[in-house]
Amino acid sequence: MHFAQAVAVAALVLSGVSDAVAVNPLPAPRSISWGKSGPLYLAPFVRYSGTRDQNLQEAWRRTFNTIVKLRWTPAVPDVPFPTFDPFPTPKAKRDDIGYRNSIGQVNVKVEDTKAKLSHGVDESYTLEIKDGSSSIDITAKTVWGALHAFTTLQQIVIADEQSGRLSVEHPVMIKDQPLYPIRGIMVDSARNFISVDKIKEQLDAMSLSKMNVLHWHLTDTQSWPIEIKKYPQMTKDAYSRRMTYTHGDVKDVIGYARARGIRVIPETDTPGHSSSGWKQIDPDLVSCANSWWSNDDWPKHTGVEPNPGQLDPAYDKTYEVIENIYGELSDLFEDEMYHIGGDELQPNCYNFSSHVTKWLAEDASRTFNDLLQSYVDRLFPALKKRNDRRLIAWEDIFTSEQMHAKKVPKDTIMQSWNKGLENLKLLTSNGFDVIVSSADFFYLDCGNGGWVTNDPRYNIMENPDSKTPNFNYLGDGGSWCAPYKTWQRIYDYDFTDGLNDEEKKHILGGISPLWSEQVDDVIISSKFWPRAAALAELFWSGNKDDKGQKRTTQMSNRILNFREYLVANGVGAAPLQPRYCLQHPHHCDLFLNQTAIV
Ligand SMILES: *[C@@H]1O[C@H](CO)[C@@H](O)[C@H](O)[C@H]1NC(C)=O
Ligand SMILES: *[C@@H]1O[C@H](CO)[C@@H](O)[C@H](O)[C@H]1NC(C)=O
């Protein structure tokens, strides 16, 4: 211990100041070490110095303004467990500590300001406040790493409870970088429309939790909200003229996201989940659009939810139209990846197509799998030729028992949502790169009951003591993927279990989908947040500590605090527990044993 530290410690002992301001940001950094020299105060203005870059300097202005505006105090007190002390000693004033210095500068050094916001770009950073320093030192390989340093910093600078002055515990050294290159959420803007403002609110929360991919499920059977200049008639199938996105809106979202280090990957779902929009161009593009979806007569069902509709793989014009839309949107969205959908194809739907019926009749050996194979073989190379992007598809295109292609180009990224670990193994062992979206863990829309109407299953008068409560069809809570996925369910998912080292390399990251059948602007933020933050940390620094012990119990304090921080930042995140629990850390744990989760 050198002299300065000794003085500081002495001052701390005299004034009874604890190191309670050493708050832990979310996601937990890969490495963070706090000294105990006590808080340093922030000067009224903290000057940016170092690497000149417009994006960075704007981000710093935003960060500093937020720090000053919020004057944040952690919501969860940092107290040891168990305390059960009804009259905790009030914290001492921090005014009379040894340091007079205040922080007046942030030094940012970025090696490569030209690095594009692209898949696998270096997102590492270091953040250091040296003992007694008057500056915060940030280094990063790229702008995108430095942005993460800012969102860490804004969570560890807090307002002193008594004086209200902004301070940060120090010295502190943080070395940080993500475990996985894809960490994101999926917004569905087709089942219900989501406004640009609400999408930006999600981007705010994503940047605070260091997520870097917005997967935008733009279209589905129910509506077509995205403007296509080549086919302006498609937005006749938006819910209203206002419930559309112009190219300008998209650029606005992309710019807002990029400023926060977030890529926007568009998805136009094809060939399944396709009716609205397409049928305005040519009704023959869409099979079974006018059928009854037949969930009540399952052998005949044409869709898994109303309204049915699938693009016709046996109709030549289908390819021309998909290619044109892909060309226009992949230009507009710019990202190196493009999601072509590919989920939940229903063979019965194609019985309504004269083109398919004819195609099948031409050769008695042809099956529905062959039909999808012909689609993949024709479409994928054509898209690549048109506008070279890495294609993402829902895994169904390869794994579905109902209809799948046997051969899918190996550079296709598979987004896995079925059968948890089993499908992750299947896909990675087949050499595919995979995005983890396992429904049993990551689907944020589950557990709201069924949303289809005219449902007699609700009209059953059961004895409340019955072992089969009447709301219990199709799993607890009455939706196909019930129950509701809690943040703990998300955080505890050991998605690489059972994978060998080679297979593990194929996991690119995770995306939490929120299908919007029962979601619109009113509740989208409370559905995503703070639960998505559990996924953010899972893919940033993992769910285990240095010793390999699951740290869900510690995460509970972080996520409770982070929820309050989101709300302070204008994100309508849902409460997770009675406020009592965040004011009394761990008093609401199920087990007294703090290592009960292994
Ligand atoms: C659709 O066509 C297939 C193949 O011809 C047939 O096996 C299936 O029963 C048909 N489905 C319906 C609902 O008619
Ligand atoms: C706490 O729980 C873990 C996991 O079940 C167990 O291994 C450990 O022995 C428990 N500790 C105590 C003190 O009961």
PDB file of N, CA, C and O in Angstrom, residues 176-239:
ATOM      1  N   ASP A 176     -13.065  -5.618 -20.209  1.00  0.00           N
ATOM      2  CA  ASP A 176     -14.343  -6.216 -20.578  1.00  0.00           C
ATOM      3  C   ASP A 176     -14.427  -6.521 -22.065  1.00  0.00           C
ATOM      4  O   ASP A 176     -13.886  -5.771 -22.890  1.00  0.00           O
ATOM      5  N   GLN A 177     -15.111  -7.590 -22.380  1.00  0.00           N
ATOM      6  CA  GLN A 177     -15.444  -7.909 -23.770  1.00  0.00           C
ATOM      7  C   GLN A 177     -16.478  -9.020 -23.764  1.00  0.00           C
ATOM      8  O   GLN A 177     -16.571  -9.793 -22.810  1.00  0.00           O
ATOM      9  N   PRO A 178     -17.285  -9.091 -24.813  1.00  0.00           N
ATOM     10  CA  PRO A 178     -18.371 -10.084 -24.798  1.00  0.00           C
ATOM     11  C   PRO A 178     -17.894 -11.493 -25.117  1.00  0.00           C
ATOM     12  O   PRO A 178     -16.912 -11.675 -25.834  1.00  0.00           O
ATOM     13  N   LEU A 179     -18.635 -12.462 -24.596  1.00  0.00           N
ATOM     14  CA  LEU A 179     -18.366 -13.858 -24.928  1.00  0.00           C
ATOM     15  C   LEU A 179     -18.843 -14.193 -26.343  1.00  0.00           C
ATOM     16  O   LEU A 179     -18.238 -15.003 -27.024  1.00  0.00           O
ATOM     17  N   TYR A 180     -19.958 -13.576 -26.753  1.00  0.00           N
ATOM     18  CA  TYR A 180     -20.579 -13.920 -28.042  1.00  0.00           C
ATOM     19  C   TYR A 180     -20.822 -12.671 -28.892  1.00  0.00           C
ATOM     20  O   TYR A 180     -21.197 -11.632 -28.353  1.00  0.00           O
ATOM     21  N   PRO A 181     -20.670 -12.804 -30.204  1.00  0.00           N
ATOM     22  CA  PRO A 181     -20.824 -11.636 -31.073  1.00  0.00           C
ATOM     23  C   PRO A 181     -22.274 -11.237 -31.386  1.00  0.00           C
ATOM     24  O   PRO A 181     -22.486 -10.159 -31.921  1.00  0.00           O
ATOM     25  N   ILE A 182     -23.256 -12.094 -31.071  1.00  0.00           N
ATOM     26  CA  ILE A 182     -24.653 -11.705 -31.327  1.00  0.00           C
ATOM     27  C   ILE A 182     -25.444 -11.764 -30.024  1.00  0.00           C
ATOM     28  O   ILE A 182     -25.548 -12.798 -29.384  1.00  0.00           O
ATOM     29  N   ARG A 183     -25.957 -10.601 -29.623  1.00  0.00           N
ATOM     30  CA  ARG A 183     -26.766 -10.518 -28.395  1.00  0.00           C
ATOM     31  C   ARG A 183     -27.945  -9.596 -28.714  1.00  0.00           C
ATOM     32  O   ARG A 183     -27.753  -8.406 -28.948  1.00  0.00           O
ATOM     33  N   GLY A 184     -29.134 -10.180 -28.762  1.00  0.00           N
ATOM     34  CA  GLY A 184     -30.207  -9.317 -29.245  1.00  0.00           C
ATOM     35  C   GLY A 184     -31.608  -9.702 -28.826  1.00  0.00           C
ATOM     36  O   GLY A 184     -31.836 -10.661 -28.089  1.00  0.00           O
ATOM     37  N   ILE A 185     -32.540  -8.888 -29.334  1.00  0.00           N
ATOM     38  CA  ILE A 185     -33.957  -9.170 -29.155  1.00  0.00           C
ATOM     39  C   ILE A 185     -34.630  -9.135 -30.530  1.00  0.00           C
ATOM     40  O   ILE A 185     -34.092  -8.548 -31.466  1.00  0.00           O
ATOM     41  N   MET A 186     -35.775  -9.808 -30.616  1.00  0.00           N
ATOM     42  CA  MET A 186     -36.544  -9.780 -31.855  1.00  0.00           C
ATOM     43  C   MET A 186     -37.861  -9.056 -31.662  1.00  0.00           C
ATOM     44  O   MET A 186     -38.666  -9.446 -30.814  1.00  0.00           O
ATOM     45  N   VAL A 187     -38.041  -7.997 -32.440  1.00  0.00           N
ATOM     46  CA  VAL A 187     -39.301  -7.246 -32.428  1.00  0.00           C
ATOM     47  C   VAL A 187     -40.152  -7.714 -33.605  1.00  0.00           C
ATOM     48  O   VAL A 187     -39.666  -7.778 -34.734  1.00  0.00           O
ATOM     49  N   ASP A 188     -41.398  -8.057 -33.333  1.00  0.00           N
ATOM     50  CA  ASP A 188     -42.356  -8.476 -34.365  1.00  0.00           C
ATOM     51  C   ASP A 188     -43.299  -7.295 -34.609  1.00  0.00           C
ATOM     52  O   ASP A 188     -44.111  -6.959 -33.744  1.00  0.00           O
ATOM     53  N   SER A 189     -43.179  -6.688 -35.781  1.00  0.00           N
ATOM     54  CA  SER A 189     -44.004  -5.503 -36.047  1.00  0.00           C
ATOM     55  C   SER A 189     -45.138  -5.812 -37.012  1.00  0.00           C
ATOM     56  O   SER A 189     -45.693  -4.912 -37.629  1.00  0.00           O
ATOM     57  N   ALA A 190     -45.484  -7.090 -37.140  1.00  0.00           N
ATOM     58  CA  ALA A 190     -46.518  -7.483 -38.099  1.00  0.00           C
ATOM     59  C   ALA A 190     -47.808  -7.952 -37.436  1.00  0.00           C
ATOM     60  O   ALA A 190     -48.893  -7.698 -37.929  1.00  0.00           O
ATOM     61  N   ARG A 191     -47.699  -8.636 -36.305  1.00  0.00           N
ATOM     62  CA  ARG A 191     -48.920  -9.092 -35.626  1.00  0.00           C
ATOM     63  C   ARG A 191     -49.622  -7.888 -35.009  1.00  0.00           C
ATOM     64  O   ARG A 191     -50.832  -7.755 -35.051  1.00  0.00           O
ATOM     65  N   ASN A 192     -48.840  -7.015 -34.415  1.00  0.00           N
ATOM     66  CA  ASN A 192     -49.311  -5.677 -34.059  1.00  0.00           C
ATOM     67  C   ASN A 192     -48.205  -4.714 -34.454  1.00  0.00           C
ATOM     68  O   ASN A 192     -47.027  -5.072 -34.448  1.00  0.00           O
ATOM     69  N   PHE A 193     -48.599  -3.508 -34.790  1.00  0.00           N
ATOM     70  CA  PHE A 193     -47.617  -2.511 -35.220  1.00  0.00           C
ATOM     71  C   PHE A 193     -46.878  -1.951 -34.007  1.00  0.00           C
ATOM     72  O   PHE A 193     -47.464  -1.743 -32.940  1.00  0.00           O
ATOM     73  N   ILE A 194     -45.592  -1.728 -34.182  1.00  0.00           N
ATOM     74  CA  ILE A 194     -44.777  -1.102 -33.139  1.00  0.00           C
ATOM     75  C   ILE A 194     -44.225   0.202 -33.718  1.00  0.00           C
ATOM     76  O   ILE A 194     -43.596   0.197 -34.782  1.00  0.00           O
ATOM     77  N   SER A 195     -44.445   1.308 -33.025  1.00  0.00           N
ATOM     78  CA  SER A 195     -44.031   2.609 -33.576  1.00  0.00           C
ATOM     79  C   SER A 195     -42.518   2.778 -33.519  1.00  0.00           C
ATOM     80  O   SER A 195     -41.825   2.124 -32.729  1.00  0.00           O
ATOM     81  N   VAL A 196     -42.019   3.694 -34.351  1.00  0.00           N
ATOM     82  CA  VAL A 196     -40.585   3.987 -34.375  1.00  0.00           C
ATOM     83  C   VAL A 196     -40.113   4.439 -32.990  1.00  0.00           C
ATOM     84  O   VAL A 196     -39.051   4.034 -32.516  1.00  0.00           O
ATOM     85  N   ASP A 197     -40.922   5.273 -32.328  1.00  0.00           N
ATOM     86  CA  ASP A 197     -40.536   5.740 -30.988  1.00  0.00           C
ATOM     87  C   ASP A 197     -40.356   4.576 -30.017  1.00  0.00           C
ATOM     88  O   ASP A 197     -39.436   4.563 -29.205  1.00  0.00           O
ATOM     89  N   LYS A 198     -41.263   3.612 -30.093  1.00  0.00           N
ATOM     90  CA  LYS A 198     -41.158   2.466 -29.173  1.00  0.00           C
ATOM     91  C   LYS A 198     -39.979   1.570 -29.534  1.00  0.00           C
ATOM     92  O   LYS A 198     -39.359   0.978 -28.654  1.00  0.00           O
ATOM     93  N   ILE A 199     -39.680   1.489 -30.810  1.00  0.00           N
ATOM     94  CA  ILE A 199     -38.488   0.710 -31.205  1.00  0.00           C
ATOM     95  C   ILE A 199     -37.248   1.391 -30.630  1.00  0.00           C
ATOM     96  O   ILE A 199     -36.343   0.733 -30.103  1.00  0.00           O
ATOM     97  N   LYS A 200     -37.233   2.721 -30.677  1.00  0.00           N
ATOM     98  CA  LYS A 200     -36.079   3.447 -30.114  1.00  0.00           C
ATOM     99  C   LYS A 200     -35.962   3.216 -28.606  1.00  0.00           C
ATOM    100  O   LYS A 200     -34.855   3.135 -28.063  1.00  0.00           O
ATOM    101  N   GLU A 201     -37.104   3.108 -27.947  1.00  0.00           N
ATOM    102  CA  GLU A 201     -37.056   2.825 -26.501  1.00  0.00           C
ATOM    103  C   GLU A 201     -36.389   1.465 -26.252  1.00  0.00           C
ATOM    104  O   GLU A 201     -35.612   1.316 -25.295  1.00  0.00           O
ATOM    105  N   GLN A 202     -36.675   0.501 -27.126  1.00  0.00           N
ATOM    106  CA  GLN A 202     -36.020  -0.813 -26.985  1.00  0.00           C
ATOM    107  C   GLN A 202     -34.521  -0.678 -27.242  1.00  0.00           C
ATOM    108  O   GLN A 202     -33.698  -1.309 -26.570  1.00  0.00           O
ATOM    109  N   LEU A 203     -34.166   0.148 -28.209  1.00  0.00           N
ATOM    110  CA  LEU A 203     -32.743   0.341 -28.524  1.00  0.00           C
ATOM    111  C   LEU A 203     -32.013   0.994 -27.350  1.00  0.00           C
ATOM    112  O   LEU A 203     -30.863   0.656 -27.056  1.00  0.00           O
ATOM    113  N   ASP A 204     -32.680   1.908 -26.663  1.00  0.00           N
ATOM    114  CA  ASP A 204     -32.082   2.528 -25.469  1.00  0.00           C
ATOM    115  C   ASP A 204     -31.740   1.458 -24.438  1.00  0.00           C
ATOM    116  O   ASP A 204     -30.642   1.416 -23.886  1.00  0.00           O
ATOM    117  N   ALA A 205     -32.724   0.583 -24.185  1.00  0.00           N
ATOM    118  CA  ALA A 205     -32.514  -0.469 -23.180  1.00  0.00           C
ATOM    119  C   ALA A 205     -31.451  -1.462 -23.651  1.00  0.00           C
ATOM    120  O   ALA A 205     -30.631  -1.933 -22.864  1.00  0.00           O
ATOM    121  N   MET A 206     -31.453  -1.735 -24.941  1.00  0.00           N
ATOM    122  CA  MET A 206     -30.439  -2.657 -25.484  1.00  0.00           C
ATOM    123  C   MET A 206     -29.041  -2.092 -25.301  1.00  0.00           C
ATOM    124  O   MET A 206     -28.123  -2.796 -24.901  1.00  0.00           O
ATOM    125  N   SER A 207     -28.882  -0.807 -25.602  1.00  0.00           N
ATOM    126  CA  SER A 207     -27.533  -0.252 -25.496  1.00  0.00           C
ATOM    127  C   SER A 207     -27.084  -0.242 -24.038  1.00  0.00           C
ATOM    128  O   SER A 207     -25.923  -0.524 -23.743  1.00  0.00           O
ATOM    129  N   LEU A 208     -27.990   0.042 -23.107  1.00  0.00           N
ATOM    130  CA  LEU A 208     -27.606   0.030 -21.690  1.00  0.00           C
ATOM    131  C   LEU A 208     -27.184  -1.368 -21.246  1.00  0.00           C
ATOM    132  O   LEU A 208     -26.362  -1.508 -20.346  1.00  0.00           O
ATOM    133  N   SER A 209     -27.760  -2.401 -21.868  1.00  0.00           N
ATOM    134  CA  SER A 209     -27.386  -3.768 -21.488  1.00  0.00           C
ATOM    135  C   SER A 209     -26.380  -4.365 -22.476  1.00  0.00           C
ATOM    136  O   SER A 209     -26.134  -5.565 -22.457  1.00  0.00           O
ATOM    137  N   LYS A 210     -25.818  -3.519 -23.344  1.00  0.00           N
ATOM    138  CA  LYS A 210     -24.747  -3.915 -24.270  1.00  0.00           C
ATOM    139  C   LYS A 210     -25.191  -4.957 -25.292  1.00  0.00           C
ATOM    140  O   LYS A 210     -24.396  -5.771 -25.756  1.00  0.00           O
ATOM    141  N   MET A 211     -26.471  -4.934 -25.644  1.00  0.00           N
ATOM    142  CA  MET A 211     -26.922  -5.784 -26.746  1.00  0.00           C
ATOM    143  C   MET A 211     -26.551  -5.108 -28.053  1.00  0.00           C
ATOM    144  O   MET A 211     -26.483  -3.877 -28.125  1.00  0.00           O
ATOM    145  N   ASN A 212     -26.331  -5.917 -29.084  1.00  0.00           N
ATOM    146  CA  ASN A 212     -25.839  -5.322 -30.327  1.00  0.00           C
ATOM    147  C   ASN A 212     -26.595  -5.724 -31.591  1.00  0.00           C
ATOM    148  O   ASN A 212     -26.194  -5.337 -32.681  1.00  0.00           O
ATOM    149  N   VAL A 213     -27.672  -6.499 -31.445  1.00  0.00           N
ATOM    150  CA  VAL A 213     -28.443  -6.877 -32.637  1.00  0.00           C
ATOM    151  C   VAL A 213     -29.945  -6.720 -32.389  1.00  0.00           C
ATOM    152  O   VAL A 213     -30.496  -7.321 -31.465  1.00  0.00           O
ATOM    153  N   LEU A 214     -30.569  -5.884 -33.215  1.00  0.00           N
ATOM    154  CA  LEU A 214     -32.031  -5.844 -33.244  1.00  0.00           C
ATOM    155  C   LEU A 214     -32.474  -6.677 -34.436  1.00  0.00           C
ATOM    156  O   LEU A 214     -32.183  -6.339 -35.583  1.00  0.00           O
ATOM    157  N   HIS A 215     -33.143  -7.782 -34.141  1.00  0.00           N
ATOM    158  CA  HIS A 215     -33.720  -8.638 -35.188  1.00  0.00           C
ATOM    159  C   HIS A 215     -35.149  -8.138 -35.391  1.00  0.00           C
ATOM    160  O   HIS A 215     -35.975  -8.233 -34.492  1.00  0.00           O
ATOM    161  N   TRP A 216     -35.379  -7.595 -36.583  1.00  0.00           N
ATOM    162  CA  TRP A 216     -36.664  -6.933 -36.843  1.00  0.00           C
ATOM    163  C   TRP A 216     -37.516  -7.826 -37.746  1.00  0.00           C
ATOM    164  O   TRP A 216     -37.300  -7.882 -38.955  1.00  0.00           O
ATOM    165  N   HIS A 217     -38.448  -8.532 -37.131  1.00  0.00           N
ATOM    166  CA  HIS A 217     -39.395  -9.382 -37.858  1.00  0.00           C
ATOM    167  C   HIS A 217     -40.454  -8.447 -38.443  1.00  0.00           C
ATOM    168  O   HIS A 217     -41.457  -8.136 -37.808  1.00  0.00           O
ATOM    169  N   LEU A 218     -40.171  -7.999 -39.666  1.00  0.00           N
ATOM    170  CA  LEU A 218     -40.943  -6.903 -40.257  1.00  0.00           C
ATOM    171  C   LEU A 218     -42.347  -7.310 -40.672  1.00  0.00           C
ATOM    172  O   LEU A 218     -43.287  -6.524 -40.551  1.00  0.00           O
ATOM    173  N   THR A 219     -42.464  -8.519 -41.214  1.00  0.00           N
ATOM    174  CA  THR A 219     -43.706  -8.871 -41.906  1.00  0.00           C
ATOM    175  C   THR A 219     -44.192 -10.252 -41.489  1.00  0.00           C
ATOM    176  O   THR A 219     -43.411 -11.092 -41.036  1.00  0.00           O
ATOM    177  N   ASP A 220     -45.475 -10.462 -41.657  1.00  0.00           N
ATOM    178  CA  ASP A 220     -46.052 -11.781 -41.418  1.00  0.00           C
ATOM    179  C   ASP A 220     -47.356 -11.865 -42.210  1.00  0.00           C
ATOM    180  O   ASP A 220     -47.653 -10.958 -42.988  1.00  0.00           O
ATOM    181  N   THR A 221     -48.104 -12.948 -42.001  1.00  0.00           N
ATOM    182  CA  THR A 221     -49.336 -13.056 -42.802  1.00  0.00           C
ATOM    183  C   THR A 221     -50.286 -11.908 -42.535  1.00  0.00           C
ATOM    184  O   THR A 221     -50.953 -11.416 -43.427  1.00  0.00           O
ATOM    185  N   GLN A 222     -50.348 -11.461 -41.258  1.00  0.00           N
ATOM    186  CA  GLN A 222     -51.403 -10.532 -40.851  1.00  0.00           C
ATOM    187  C   GLN A 222     -51.273  -9.128 -41.421  1.00  0.00           C
ATOM    188  O   GLN A 222     -52.280  -8.474 -41.683  1.00  0.00           O
ATOM    189  N   SER A 223     -50.030  -8.636 -41.551  1.00  0.00           N
ATOM    190  CA  SER A 223     -49.879  -7.283 -42.093  1.00  0.00           C
ATOM    191  C   SER A 223     -48.527  -7.095 -42.755  1.00  0.00           C
ATOM    192  O   SER A 223     -47.573  -7.846 -42.485  1.00  0.00           O
ATOM    193  N   TRP A 224     -48.463  -6.101 -43.648  1.00  0.00           N
ATOM    194  CA  TRP A 224     -47.217  -5.758 -44.334  1.00  0.00           C
ATOM    195  C   TRP A 224     -46.947  -4.266 -44.105  1.00  0.00           C
ATOM    196  O   TRP A 224     -47.433  -3.407 -44.841  1.00  0.00           O
ATOM    197  N   PRO A 225     -46.204  -3.935 -43.057  1.00  0.00           N
ATOM    198  CA  PRO A 225     -46.050  -2.513 -42.720  1.00  0.00           C
ATOM    199  C   PRO A 225     -44.912  -1.784 -43.434  1.00  0.00           C
ATOM    200  O   PRO A 225     -44.842  -0.560 -43.358  1.00  0.00           O
ATOM    201  N   ILE A 226     -44.027  -2.506 -44.146  1.00  0.00           N
ATOM    202  CA  ILE A 226     -42.821  -1.855 -44.652  1.00  0.00           C
ATOM    203  C   ILE A 226     -42.986  -1.393 -46.106  1.00  0.00           C
ATOM    204  O   ILE A 226     -43.394  -2.170 -46.974  1.00  0.00           O
ATOM    205  N   GLU A 227     -42.661  -0.133 -46.326  1.00  0.00           N
ATOM    206  CA  GLU A 227     -42.747   0.439 -47.675  1.00  0.00           C
ATOM    207  C   GLU A 227     -41.772  -0.253 -48.623  1.00  0.00           C
ATOM    208  O   GLU A 227     -40.601  -0.415 -48.316  1.00  0.00           O
ATOM    209  N   ILE A 228     -42.292  -0.693 -49.779  1.00  0.00           N
ATOM    210  CA  ILE A 228     -41.437  -1.247 -50.830  1.00  0.00           C
ATOM    211  C   ILE A 228     -41.664  -0.368 -52.061  1.00  0.00           C
ATOM    212  O   ILE A 228     -42.768  -0.321 -52.609  1.00  0.00           O
ATOM    213  N   LYS A 229     -40.628   0.334 -52.470  1.00  0.00           N
ATOM    214  CA  LYS A 229     -40.805   1.291 -53.570  1.00  0.00           C
ATOM    215  C   LYS A 229     -41.167   0.576 -54.870  1.00  0.00           C
ATOM    216  O   LYS A 229     -41.951   1.077 -55.667  1.00  0.00           O
ATOM    217  N   LYS A 230     -40.596  -0.600 -55.042  1.00  0.00           N
ATOM    218  CA  LYS A 230     -40.869  -1.371 -56.265  1.00  0.00           C
ATOM    219  C   LYS A 230     -42.338  -1.843 -56.313  1.00  0.00           C
ATOM    220  O   LYS A 230     -42.911  -1.958 -57.391  1.00  0.00           O
ATOM    221  N   TYR A 231     -42.898  -2.126 -55.150  1.00  0.00           N
ATOM    222  CA  TYR A 231     -44.289  -2.601 -55.080  1.00  0.00           C
ATOM    223  C   TYR A 231     -45.076  -1.787 -54.040  1.00  0.00           C
ATOM    224  O   TYR A 231     -45.373  -2.297 -52.950  1.00  0.00           O
ATOM    225  N   PRO A 232     -45.402  -0.535 -54.387  1.00  0.00           N
ATOM    226  CA  PRO A 232     -46.037   0.339 -53.383  1.00  0.00           C
ATOM    227  C   PRO A 232     -47.387  -0.197 -52.885  1.00  0.00           C
ATOM    228  O   PRO A 232     -47.845   0.172 -51.799  1.00  0.00           O
ATOM    229  N   GLN A 233     -47.988  -1.097 -53.675  1.00  0.00           N
ATOM    230  CA  GLN A 233     -49.308  -1.616 -53.271  1.00  0.00           C
ATOM    231  C   GLN A 233     -49.237  -2.526 -52.038  1.00  0.00           C
ATOM    232  O   GLN A 233     -50.251  -2.833 -51.418  1.00  0.00           O
ATOM    233  N   MET A 234     -48.043  -2.970 -51.667  1.00  0.00           N
ATOM    234  CA  MET A 234     -47.945  -3.937 -50.556  1.00  0.00           C
ATOM    235  C   MET A 234     -48.452  -3.353 -49.238  1.00  0.00           C
ATOM    236  O   MET A 234     -49.078  -4.054 -48.437  1.00  0.00           O
ATOM    237  N   THR A 235     -48.189  -2.072 -49.004  1.00  0.00           N
ATOM    238  CA  THR A 235     -48.618  -1.480 -47.727  1.00  0.00           C
ATOM    239  C   THR A 235     -50.129  -1.206 -47.674  1.00  0.00           C
ATOM    240  O   THR A 235     -50.623  -0.714 -46.674  1.00  0.00           O
ATOM    241  N   LYS A 236     -50.851  -1.565 -48.754  1.00  0.00           N
ATOM    242  CA  LYS A 236     -52.319  -1.578 -48.619  1.00  0.00           C
ATOM    243  C   LYS A 236     -52.712  -2.591 -47.542  1.00  0.00           C
ATOM    244  O   LYS A 236     -53.793  -2.525 -46.970  1.00  0.00           O
ATOM    245  N   ASP A 237     -51.840  -3.554 -47.317  1.00  0.00           N
ATOM    246  CA  ASP A 237     -52.080  -4.562 -46.278  1.00  0.00           C
ATOM    247  C   ASP A 237     -51.387  -4.225 -44.954  1.00  0.00           C
ATOM    248  O   ASP A 237     -51.177  -5.099 -44.114  1.00  0.00           O
ATOM    249  N   ALA A 238     -50.996  -2.961 -44.782  1.00  0.00           N
ATOM    250  CA  ALA A 238     -50.622  -2.517 -43.426  1.00  0.00           C
ATOM    251  C   ALA A 238     -51.929  -2.319 -42.665  1.00  0.00           C
ATOM    252  O   ALA A 238     -53.000  -2.252 -43.271  1.00  0.00           O
ATOM    253  N   TYR A 239     -51.868  -2.233 -41.341  1.00  0.00           N
ATOM    254  CA  TYR A 239     -53.111  -2.082 -40.577  1.00  0.00           C
ATOM    255  C   TYR A 239     -53.781  -0.737 -40.832  1.00  0.00           C
ATOM    256  O   TYR A 239     -54.980  -0.607 -40.728  1.00  0.00           O
TER     257      TYR A 239
END
